[in-house]
Short mmCIF file of C-alpha atoms in Angstrom, two decimals:
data_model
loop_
_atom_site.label_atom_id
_atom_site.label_comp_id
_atom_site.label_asym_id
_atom_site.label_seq_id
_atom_site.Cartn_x
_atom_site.Cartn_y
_atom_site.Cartn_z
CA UNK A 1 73.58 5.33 -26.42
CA UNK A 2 71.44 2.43 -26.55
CA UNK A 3 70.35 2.67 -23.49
CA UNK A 4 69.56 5.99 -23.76
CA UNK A 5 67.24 5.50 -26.80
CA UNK A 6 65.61 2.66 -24.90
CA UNK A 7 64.43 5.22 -22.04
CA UNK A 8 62.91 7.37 -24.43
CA UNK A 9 60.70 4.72 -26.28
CA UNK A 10 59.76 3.99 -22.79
CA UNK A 11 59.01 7.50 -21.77
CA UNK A 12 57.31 8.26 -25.26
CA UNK A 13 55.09 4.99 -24.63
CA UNK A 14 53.92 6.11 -21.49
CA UNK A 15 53.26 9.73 -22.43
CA UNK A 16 51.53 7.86 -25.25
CA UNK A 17 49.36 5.74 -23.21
CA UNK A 18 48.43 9.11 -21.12
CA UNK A 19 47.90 11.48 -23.92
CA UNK A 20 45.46 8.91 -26.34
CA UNK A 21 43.04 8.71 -24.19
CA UNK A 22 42.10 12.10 -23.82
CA UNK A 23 43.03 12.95 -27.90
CA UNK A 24 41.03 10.25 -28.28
CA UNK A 25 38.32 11.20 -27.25
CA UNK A 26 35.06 12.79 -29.17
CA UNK A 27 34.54 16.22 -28.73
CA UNK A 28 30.69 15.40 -27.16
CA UNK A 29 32.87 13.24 -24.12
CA UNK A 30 35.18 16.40 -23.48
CA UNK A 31 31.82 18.81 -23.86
CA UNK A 32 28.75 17.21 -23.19
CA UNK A 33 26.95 20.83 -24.65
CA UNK A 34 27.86 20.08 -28.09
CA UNK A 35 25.45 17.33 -27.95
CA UNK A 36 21.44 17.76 -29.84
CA UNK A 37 19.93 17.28 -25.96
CA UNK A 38 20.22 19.99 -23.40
CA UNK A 39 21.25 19.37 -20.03
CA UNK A 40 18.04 21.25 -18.36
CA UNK A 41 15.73 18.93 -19.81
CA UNK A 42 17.29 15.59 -20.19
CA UNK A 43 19.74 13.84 -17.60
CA UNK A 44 22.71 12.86 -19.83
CA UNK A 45 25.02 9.84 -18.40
CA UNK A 46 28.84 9.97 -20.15
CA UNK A 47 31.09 7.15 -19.75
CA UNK A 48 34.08 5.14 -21.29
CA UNK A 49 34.46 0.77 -21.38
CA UNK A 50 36.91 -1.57 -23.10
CA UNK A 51 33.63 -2.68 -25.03
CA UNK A 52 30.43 -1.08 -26.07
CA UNK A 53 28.16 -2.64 -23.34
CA UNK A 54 30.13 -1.86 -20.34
CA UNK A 55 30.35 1.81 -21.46
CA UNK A 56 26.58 1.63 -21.88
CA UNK A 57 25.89 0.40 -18.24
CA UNK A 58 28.53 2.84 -16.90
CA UNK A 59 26.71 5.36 -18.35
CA UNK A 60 23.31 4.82 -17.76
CA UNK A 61 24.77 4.33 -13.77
CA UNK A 62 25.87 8.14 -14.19
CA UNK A 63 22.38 8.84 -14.87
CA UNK A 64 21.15 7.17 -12.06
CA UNK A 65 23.99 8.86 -9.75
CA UNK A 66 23.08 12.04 -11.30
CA UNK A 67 19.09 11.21 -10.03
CA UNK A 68 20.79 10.26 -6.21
CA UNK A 69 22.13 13.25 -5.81
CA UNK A 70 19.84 15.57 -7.23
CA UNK A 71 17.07 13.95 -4.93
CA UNK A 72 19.29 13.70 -2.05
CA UNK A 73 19.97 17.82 -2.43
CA UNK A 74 16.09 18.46 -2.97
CA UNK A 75 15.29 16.45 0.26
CA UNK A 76 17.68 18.39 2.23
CA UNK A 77 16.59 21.74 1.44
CA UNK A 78 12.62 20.53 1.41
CA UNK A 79 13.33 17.58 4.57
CA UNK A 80 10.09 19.35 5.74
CA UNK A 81 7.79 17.84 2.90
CA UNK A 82 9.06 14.31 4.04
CA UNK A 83 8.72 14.80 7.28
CA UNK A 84 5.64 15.94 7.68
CA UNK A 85 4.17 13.48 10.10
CA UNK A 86 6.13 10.82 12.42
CA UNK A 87 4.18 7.95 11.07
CA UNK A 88 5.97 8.92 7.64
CA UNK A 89 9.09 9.43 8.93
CA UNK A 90 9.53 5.97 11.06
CA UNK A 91 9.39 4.18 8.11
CA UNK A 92 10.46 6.20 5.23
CA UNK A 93 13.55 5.30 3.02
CA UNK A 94 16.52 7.34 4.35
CA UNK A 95 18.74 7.41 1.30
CA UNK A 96 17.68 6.77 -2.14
CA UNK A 97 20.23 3.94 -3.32
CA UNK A 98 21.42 3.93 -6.99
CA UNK A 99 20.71 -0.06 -7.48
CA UNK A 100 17.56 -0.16 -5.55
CA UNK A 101 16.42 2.44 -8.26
CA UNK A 102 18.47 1.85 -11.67
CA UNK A 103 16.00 -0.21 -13.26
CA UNK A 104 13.34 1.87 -12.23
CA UNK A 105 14.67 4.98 -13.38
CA UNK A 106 17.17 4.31 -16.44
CA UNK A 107 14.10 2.80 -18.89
CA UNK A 108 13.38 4.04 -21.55
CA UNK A 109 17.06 5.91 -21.73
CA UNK A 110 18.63 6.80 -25.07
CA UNK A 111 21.51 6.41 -26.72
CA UNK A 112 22.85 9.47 -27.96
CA UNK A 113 26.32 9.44 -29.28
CA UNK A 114 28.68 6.34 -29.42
CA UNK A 115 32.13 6.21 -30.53
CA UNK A 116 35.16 3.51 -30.66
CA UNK A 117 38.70 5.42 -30.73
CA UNK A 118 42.10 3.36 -29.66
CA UNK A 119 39.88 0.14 -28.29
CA UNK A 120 37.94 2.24 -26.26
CA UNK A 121 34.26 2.83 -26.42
CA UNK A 122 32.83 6.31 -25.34
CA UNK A 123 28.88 6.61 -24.87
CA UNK A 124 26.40 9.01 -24.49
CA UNK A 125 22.61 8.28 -23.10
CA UNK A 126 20.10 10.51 -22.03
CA UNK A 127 16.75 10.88 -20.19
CA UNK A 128 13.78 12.99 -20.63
CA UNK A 129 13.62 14.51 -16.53
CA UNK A 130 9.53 14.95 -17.53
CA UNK A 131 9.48 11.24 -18.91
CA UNK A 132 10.86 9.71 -15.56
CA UNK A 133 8.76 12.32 -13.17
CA UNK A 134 5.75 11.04 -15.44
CA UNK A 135 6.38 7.05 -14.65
CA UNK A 136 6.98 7.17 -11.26
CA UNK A 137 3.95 9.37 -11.04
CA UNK A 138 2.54 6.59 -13.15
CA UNK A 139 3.76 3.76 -10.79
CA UNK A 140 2.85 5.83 -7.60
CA UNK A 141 -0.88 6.27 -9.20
CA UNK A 142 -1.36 2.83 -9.69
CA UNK A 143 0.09 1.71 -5.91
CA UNK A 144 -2.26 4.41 -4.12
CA UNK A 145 -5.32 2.82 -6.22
CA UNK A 146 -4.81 -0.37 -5.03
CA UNK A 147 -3.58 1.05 -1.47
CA UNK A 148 -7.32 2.61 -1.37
CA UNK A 149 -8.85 -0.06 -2.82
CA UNK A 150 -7.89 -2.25 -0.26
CA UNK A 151 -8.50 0.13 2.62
CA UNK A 152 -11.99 0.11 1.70
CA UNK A 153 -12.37 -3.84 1.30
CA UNK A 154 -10.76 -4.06 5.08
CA UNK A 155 -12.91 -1.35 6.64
CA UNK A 156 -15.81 -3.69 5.29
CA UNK A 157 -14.24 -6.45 7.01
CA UNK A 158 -14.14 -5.25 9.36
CA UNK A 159 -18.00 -4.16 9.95
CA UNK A 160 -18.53 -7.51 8.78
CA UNK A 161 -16.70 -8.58 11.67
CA UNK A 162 -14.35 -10.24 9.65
CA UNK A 163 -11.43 -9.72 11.50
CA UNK A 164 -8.98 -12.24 10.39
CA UNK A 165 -9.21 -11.53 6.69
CA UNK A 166 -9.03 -7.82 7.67
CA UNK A 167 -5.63 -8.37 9.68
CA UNK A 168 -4.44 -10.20 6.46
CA UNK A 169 -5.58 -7.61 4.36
CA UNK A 170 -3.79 -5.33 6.75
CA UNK A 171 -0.47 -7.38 6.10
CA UNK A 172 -0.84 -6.56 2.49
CA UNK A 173 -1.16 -2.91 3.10
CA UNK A 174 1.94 -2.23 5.64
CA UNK A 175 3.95 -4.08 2.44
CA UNK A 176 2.82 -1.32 0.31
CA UNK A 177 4.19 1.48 2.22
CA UNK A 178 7.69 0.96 1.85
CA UNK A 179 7.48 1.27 -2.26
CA UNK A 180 5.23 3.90 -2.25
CA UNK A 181 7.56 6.04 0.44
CA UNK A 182 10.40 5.58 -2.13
CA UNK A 183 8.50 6.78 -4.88
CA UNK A 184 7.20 9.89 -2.74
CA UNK A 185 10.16 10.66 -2.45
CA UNK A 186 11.81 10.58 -5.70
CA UNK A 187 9.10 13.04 -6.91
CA UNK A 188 9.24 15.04 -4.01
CA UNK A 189 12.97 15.56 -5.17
CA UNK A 190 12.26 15.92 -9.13
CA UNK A 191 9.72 17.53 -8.92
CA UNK A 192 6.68 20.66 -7.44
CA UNK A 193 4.27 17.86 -8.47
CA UNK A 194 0.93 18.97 -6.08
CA UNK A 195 -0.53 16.34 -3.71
CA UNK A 196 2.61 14.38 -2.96
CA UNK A 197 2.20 15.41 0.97
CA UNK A 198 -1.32 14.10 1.13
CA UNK A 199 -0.57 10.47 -0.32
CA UNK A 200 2.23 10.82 2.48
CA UNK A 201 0.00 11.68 5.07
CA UNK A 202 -2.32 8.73 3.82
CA UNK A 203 0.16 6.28 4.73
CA UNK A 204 -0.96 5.90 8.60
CA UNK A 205 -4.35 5.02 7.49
CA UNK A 206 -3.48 0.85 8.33
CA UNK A 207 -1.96 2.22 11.61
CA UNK A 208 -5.07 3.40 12.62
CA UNK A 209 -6.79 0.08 10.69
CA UNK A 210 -4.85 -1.97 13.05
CA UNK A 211 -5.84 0.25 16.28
CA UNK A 212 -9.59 -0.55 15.51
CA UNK A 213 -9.00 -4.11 14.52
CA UNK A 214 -7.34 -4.86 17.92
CA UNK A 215 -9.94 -2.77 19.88
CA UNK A 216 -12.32 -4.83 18.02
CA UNK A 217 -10.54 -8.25 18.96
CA UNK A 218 -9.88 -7.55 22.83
CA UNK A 219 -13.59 -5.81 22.95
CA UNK A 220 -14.88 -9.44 21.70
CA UNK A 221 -11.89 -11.02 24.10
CA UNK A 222 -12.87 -9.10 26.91
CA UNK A 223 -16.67 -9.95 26.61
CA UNK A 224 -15.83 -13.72 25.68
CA UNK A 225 -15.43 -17.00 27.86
CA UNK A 226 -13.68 -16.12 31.16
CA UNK A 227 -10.61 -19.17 29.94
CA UNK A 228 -9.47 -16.39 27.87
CA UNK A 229 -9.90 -13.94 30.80
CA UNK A 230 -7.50 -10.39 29.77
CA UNK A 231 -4.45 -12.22 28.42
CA UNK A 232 -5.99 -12.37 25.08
CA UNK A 233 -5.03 -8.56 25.21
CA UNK A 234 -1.45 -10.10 24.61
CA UNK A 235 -2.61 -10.55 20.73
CA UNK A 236 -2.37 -9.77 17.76
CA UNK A 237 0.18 -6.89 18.94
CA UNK A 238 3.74 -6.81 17.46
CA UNK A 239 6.57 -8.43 20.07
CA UNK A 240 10.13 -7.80 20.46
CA UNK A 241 11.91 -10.28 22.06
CA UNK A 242 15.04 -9.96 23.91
CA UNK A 243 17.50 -12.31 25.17
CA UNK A 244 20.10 -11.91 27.37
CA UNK A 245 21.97 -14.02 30.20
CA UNK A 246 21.84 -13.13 33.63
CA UNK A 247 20.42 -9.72 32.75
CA UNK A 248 24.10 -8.30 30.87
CA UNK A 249 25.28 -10.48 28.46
CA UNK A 250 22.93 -9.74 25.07
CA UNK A 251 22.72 -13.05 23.10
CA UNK A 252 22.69 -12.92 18.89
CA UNK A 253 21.98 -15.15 16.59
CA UNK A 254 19.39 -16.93 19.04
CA UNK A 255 16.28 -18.70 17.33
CA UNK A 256 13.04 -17.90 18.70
CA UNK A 257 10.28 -20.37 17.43
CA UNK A 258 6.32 -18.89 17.89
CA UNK A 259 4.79 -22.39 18.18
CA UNK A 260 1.06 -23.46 18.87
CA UNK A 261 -0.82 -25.78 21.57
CA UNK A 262 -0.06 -28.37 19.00
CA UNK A 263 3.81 -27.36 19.07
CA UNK A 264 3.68 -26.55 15.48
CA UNK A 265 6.07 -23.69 14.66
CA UNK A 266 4.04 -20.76 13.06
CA UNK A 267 6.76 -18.35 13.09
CA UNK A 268 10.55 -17.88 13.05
CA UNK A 269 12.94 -15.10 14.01
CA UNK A 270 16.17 -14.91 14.91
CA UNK A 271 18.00 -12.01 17.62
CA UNK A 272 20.03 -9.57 15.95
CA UNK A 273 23.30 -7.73 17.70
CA UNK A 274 21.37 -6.06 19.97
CA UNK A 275 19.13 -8.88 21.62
CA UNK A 276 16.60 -8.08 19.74
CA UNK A 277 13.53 -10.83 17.57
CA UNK A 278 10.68 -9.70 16.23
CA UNK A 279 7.58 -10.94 15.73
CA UNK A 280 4.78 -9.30 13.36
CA UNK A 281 1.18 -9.06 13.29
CA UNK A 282 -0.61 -11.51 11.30
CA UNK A 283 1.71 -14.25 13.07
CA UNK A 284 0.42 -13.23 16.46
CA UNK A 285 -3.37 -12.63 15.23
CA UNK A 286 -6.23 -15.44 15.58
CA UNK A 287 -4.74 -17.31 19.12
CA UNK A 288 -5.42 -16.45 22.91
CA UNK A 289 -3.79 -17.28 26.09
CA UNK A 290 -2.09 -21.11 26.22
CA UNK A 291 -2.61 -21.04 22.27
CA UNK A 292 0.92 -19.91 21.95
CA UNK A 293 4.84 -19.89 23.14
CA UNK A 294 7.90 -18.54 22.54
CA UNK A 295 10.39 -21.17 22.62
CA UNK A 296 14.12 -19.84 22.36
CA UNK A 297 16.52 -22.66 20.54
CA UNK A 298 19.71 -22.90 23.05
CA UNK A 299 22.44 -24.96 22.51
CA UNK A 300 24.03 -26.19 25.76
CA UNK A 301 27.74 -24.23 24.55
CA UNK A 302 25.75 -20.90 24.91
CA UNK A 303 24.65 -21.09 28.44
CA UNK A 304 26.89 -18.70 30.91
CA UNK A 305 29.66 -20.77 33.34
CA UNK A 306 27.98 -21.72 36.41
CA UNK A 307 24.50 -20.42 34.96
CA UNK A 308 21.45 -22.58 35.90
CA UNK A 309 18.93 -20.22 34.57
CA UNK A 310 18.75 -18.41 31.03
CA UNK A 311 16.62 -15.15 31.16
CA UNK A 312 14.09 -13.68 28.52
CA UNK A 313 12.82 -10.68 28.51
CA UNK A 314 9.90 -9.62 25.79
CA UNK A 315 8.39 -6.34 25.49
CA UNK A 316 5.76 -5.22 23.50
CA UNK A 317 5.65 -1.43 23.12
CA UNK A 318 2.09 -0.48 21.07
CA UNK A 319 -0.01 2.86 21.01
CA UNK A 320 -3.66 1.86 20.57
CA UNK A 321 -7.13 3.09 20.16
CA UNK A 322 -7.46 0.86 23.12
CA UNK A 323 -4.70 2.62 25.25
CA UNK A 324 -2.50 0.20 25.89
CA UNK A 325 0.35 2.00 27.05
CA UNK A 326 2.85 -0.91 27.88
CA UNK A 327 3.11 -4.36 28.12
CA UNK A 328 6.07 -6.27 30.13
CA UNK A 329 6.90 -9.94 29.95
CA UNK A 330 9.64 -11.87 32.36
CA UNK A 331 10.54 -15.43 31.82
CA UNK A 332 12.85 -18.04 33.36
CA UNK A 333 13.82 -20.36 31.15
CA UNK A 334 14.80 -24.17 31.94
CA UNK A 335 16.39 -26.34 29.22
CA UNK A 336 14.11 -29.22 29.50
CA UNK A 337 11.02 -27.71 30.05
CA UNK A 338 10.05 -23.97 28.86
CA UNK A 339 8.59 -22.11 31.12
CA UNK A 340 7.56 -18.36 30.77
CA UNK A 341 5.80 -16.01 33.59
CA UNK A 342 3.68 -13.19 31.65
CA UNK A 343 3.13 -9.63 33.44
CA UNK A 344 1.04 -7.86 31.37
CA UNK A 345 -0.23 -4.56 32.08
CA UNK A 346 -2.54 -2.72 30.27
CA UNK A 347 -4.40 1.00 30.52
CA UNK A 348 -8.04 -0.51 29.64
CA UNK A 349 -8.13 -3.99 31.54
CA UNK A 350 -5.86 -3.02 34.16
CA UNK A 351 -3.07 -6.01 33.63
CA UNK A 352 -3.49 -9.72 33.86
CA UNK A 353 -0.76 -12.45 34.91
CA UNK A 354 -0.63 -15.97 33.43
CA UNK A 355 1.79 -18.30 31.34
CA UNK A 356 2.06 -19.63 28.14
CA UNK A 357 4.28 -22.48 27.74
CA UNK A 358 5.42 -24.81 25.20
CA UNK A 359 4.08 -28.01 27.15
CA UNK A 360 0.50 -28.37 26.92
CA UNK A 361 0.23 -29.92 30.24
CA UNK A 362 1.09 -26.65 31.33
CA UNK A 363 -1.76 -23.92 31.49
CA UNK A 364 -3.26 -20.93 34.36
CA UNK A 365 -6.79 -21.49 35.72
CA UNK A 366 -8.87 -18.40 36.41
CA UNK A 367 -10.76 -18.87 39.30
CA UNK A 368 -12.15 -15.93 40.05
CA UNK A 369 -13.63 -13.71 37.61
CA UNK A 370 -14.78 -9.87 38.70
CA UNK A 371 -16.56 -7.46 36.10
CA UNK A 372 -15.65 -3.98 36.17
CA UNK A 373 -15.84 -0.55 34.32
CA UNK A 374 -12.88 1.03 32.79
CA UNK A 375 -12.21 4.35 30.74
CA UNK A 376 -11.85 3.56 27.52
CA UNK A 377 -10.91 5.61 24.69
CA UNK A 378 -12.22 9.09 24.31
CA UNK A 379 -13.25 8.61 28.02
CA UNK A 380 -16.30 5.80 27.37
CA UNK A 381 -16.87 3.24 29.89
CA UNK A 382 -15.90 -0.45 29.49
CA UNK A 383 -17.22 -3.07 31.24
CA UNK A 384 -14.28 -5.62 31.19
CA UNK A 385 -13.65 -8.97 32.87
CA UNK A 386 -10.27 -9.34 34.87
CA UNK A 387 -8.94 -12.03 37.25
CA UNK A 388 -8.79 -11.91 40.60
CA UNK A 389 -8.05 -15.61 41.85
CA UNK A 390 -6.21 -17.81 39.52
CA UNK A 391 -3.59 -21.02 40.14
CA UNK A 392 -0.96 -22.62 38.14
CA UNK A 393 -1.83 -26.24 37.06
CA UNK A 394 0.78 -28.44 35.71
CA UNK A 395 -0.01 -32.50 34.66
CA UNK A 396 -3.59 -32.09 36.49
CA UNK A 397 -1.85 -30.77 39.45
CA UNK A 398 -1.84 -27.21 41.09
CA UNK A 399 1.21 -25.65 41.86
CA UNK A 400 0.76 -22.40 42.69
CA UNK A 401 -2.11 -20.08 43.90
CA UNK A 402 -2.96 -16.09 43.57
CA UNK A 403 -5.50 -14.09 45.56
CA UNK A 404 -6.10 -10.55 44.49
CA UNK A 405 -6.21 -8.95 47.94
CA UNK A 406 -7.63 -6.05 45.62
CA UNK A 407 -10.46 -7.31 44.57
CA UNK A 408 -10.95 -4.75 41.92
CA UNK A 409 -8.81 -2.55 39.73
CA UNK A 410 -8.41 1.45 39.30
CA UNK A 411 -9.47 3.20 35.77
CA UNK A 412 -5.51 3.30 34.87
CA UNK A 413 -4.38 -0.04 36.35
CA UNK A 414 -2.12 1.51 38.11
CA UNK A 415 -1.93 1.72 42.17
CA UNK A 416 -3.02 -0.74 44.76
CA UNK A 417 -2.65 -3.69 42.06
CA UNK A 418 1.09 -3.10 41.39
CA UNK A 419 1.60 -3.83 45.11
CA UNK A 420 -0.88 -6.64 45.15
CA UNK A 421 1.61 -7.85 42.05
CA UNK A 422 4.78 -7.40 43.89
CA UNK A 423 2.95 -9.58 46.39
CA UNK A 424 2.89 -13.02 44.21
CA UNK A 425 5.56 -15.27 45.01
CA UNK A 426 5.58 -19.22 43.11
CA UNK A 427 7.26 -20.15 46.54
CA UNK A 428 6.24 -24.10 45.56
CA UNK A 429 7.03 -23.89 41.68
CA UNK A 430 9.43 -26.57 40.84
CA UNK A 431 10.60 -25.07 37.64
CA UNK A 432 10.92 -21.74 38.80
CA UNK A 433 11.45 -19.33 41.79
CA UNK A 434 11.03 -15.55 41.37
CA UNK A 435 8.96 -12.62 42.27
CA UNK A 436 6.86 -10.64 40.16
CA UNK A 437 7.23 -7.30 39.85
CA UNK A 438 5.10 -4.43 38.22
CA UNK A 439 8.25 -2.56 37.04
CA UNK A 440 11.49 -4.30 36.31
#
């Protein structure tokens, strides 16, 4: 009997602990129309907490889910207006994320309805839909001012022939884009706001910035001292930088240290899971061949069994004013003494070969110079200076010479100097043996 009575309290206390919550509750919680706001005008966040300000933040974090997925639905059946030029799409936001956004989007939210019932706090907030389309509109106004503002200032560097402060400048600028995509985006998905699609559109104007500053730096490169000679066409272009042992084995986690003549390090980057360091703009701008090297950190635990040799690879893949279509650089690297052989091939100089190395003892002497006319772009002529005769000096010493059986190059690069290439052997380099090829 006892025990029977006992079950039942239990029974009733857990039917009672089911059944409160929901009794409990206000009528606005159950049936968020009985609420003074309407739903078609105002985003209203409902939500529950053991105390008054974690109901509050649940809430307004319905509101901002409720923003997610109405944006991610209007993207989906309007992807079109967001992709509406690849520039936009390589570096738009993919998915509007409900923290990267909360504060953004939940000020100026309102409290509507609160209620304590049985130790447990029910809210109610809302949000005008026009007052949040007007602030980001707000916000995006005020970015594309200072995005044009800025535009202008660097084209007039760049006339000025202030290049460096235009590349910095330029810096600035690709930081913007990211924000302003975001916001682009949230309107395009709140909103039929007009003029969205041009802003978009606007957002390649520092890729084509950048074109004409580097056309303007290897122009003044090309047409400088012949020391320089076409491996200044190296910078101030983006690198990726890949490491990998004996051409398989991808290395992460692998610190790559962008270091000048005087071995200070001017920039830092580590590989991620694929290989892969990267390298940006302003940190390659402003130096020219032996003014630079990449010098990879290596701990002797992470070299390969048996493996004398650790392999880079870096590629720098860049569409240009200038047409450079690819660039491909091959090193060998020894532990006590970096070494790195640079193949560099290029649509308007033809290609150039030297090394940059983290030993300033180290450098390549051009001894031959030959002028010649390339296309250009939009088909104009270039009269550009490129090596044909150049050795390999180390402590005051040469080790290795090149002859350009050639003696010229083709308006592509292309042709009889790949073969010429494929003809350069460092037979008598002591920190190195390999061919060079055009093509790996």
């Amino acid at each position: 009997m006892i025990r029977g009575r006992l079950l039942c309290m239990i029974g009733f206390g857990v039917l009672w602990m089911l059944v409160t919550p929901v009794l409990g509750s206000p009528d606005w919680y159950l049936n968020p129309d009985k609420l003074s706001i309407s739903s078609k005008t105002h985003f209203i966040g409902l939500a529950q907490g053991n105390s008054y300000s974690q109901a509050l933040q649940l809430a307004q974090m319905d509101i901002a889910s409720q923003i997610e997925v109405s944006v991610s639905s209007a993207m989906t059946m309007n992807e079109y207006r967001v992709n509406m030029n690849a520039q936009f799409h390589s570096y738009r936001t993919d998915k509007v994320s409900v923290k990267s956004y909360l504060d953004q989007v939940i000020l100026g939210a309102q409290v509507q309805e609160q209620v304590a019932e049985f130790d447990r706090h029910y809210v109610a907030v809302s949000l005008s839909k026009s007052r949040v389309i007007k602030r980001l509109n707000t916000q995006l106004g005020t970015l594309k001012n200072r995005f044009d503002e800025r535009m202008v200032v660097a084209k007039k560097m760049l006339a000025n022939h202030e290049v460096q402060d235009a590349l910095t400048l330029l810096h600035d600028l690709i930081d913007m884009r990211p924000e302003m995509t975001q916001k682009i985006r949230l309107l395009m998905g709140l909103s039929d706001l007009k003029g969205l699609e041009k802003i978009a559109k606007g957002l390649d104007r520092p890729d084509l910035l950048q074109q004409k500053i580097m056309l303007k730096l290897r122009t003044e490169i090309i047409s400088g001292d012949q020391q320089r000679g076409v491996l200044g066409s190296l910078l101030p272009l983006p690198v990726r930088v890949s490491v990998r042992y004996a051409d398989q084995v991808v290395l992460a986690g692998i610190r790559i240290e962008l270091r000048d003549s005087q071995g200070q390090v001017r920039g830092v980057s580590w590989t991620n899971a694929d290989g892969v360091a990267s390298f940006d703009v302003v940190a390659m701008s402003g130096y020219h061949q032996g003014q630079l090297s990449f010098c990879p950190v290596l701990s002797n635990d992470r070299r390969a069994k048996g493996s004398k040799w650790a392999r880079l690879y870096y590629e720098i893949d860049h569409q240009s004013l200038a047409g450079v279509s690819r660039i491909d650089i091959q090193g060998l690297l020894e532990e006590e003494v970096p070494v790195l052989l640079l193949q560099i091939k290029t649509q308007l100089v033809g290609w150039g070969l030297g090394i940059v190395s983290s030993s300033p003892e180290l450098h390549v002497q051009f001894l031959e110079m030959k002028k010649t006319s390339v296309k250009g772009p939009s088909g104009t002529l270039v009269i550009a200076e490129v090596p044909v005769a150049l050795s390999l000096v180390y402590q005051g010493k040469v080790q290795a010479q090149w002859q350009d059986r050639v003696k010229g190059i083709s308006e592509t690069g292309d042709g009889a100097r790949k073969e010429a290439l494929s003809q350069f052997k460092l037979e008598e380099w002591s920190f190195f043996d390999m061919i060079a090829r055009s093509e790996r």
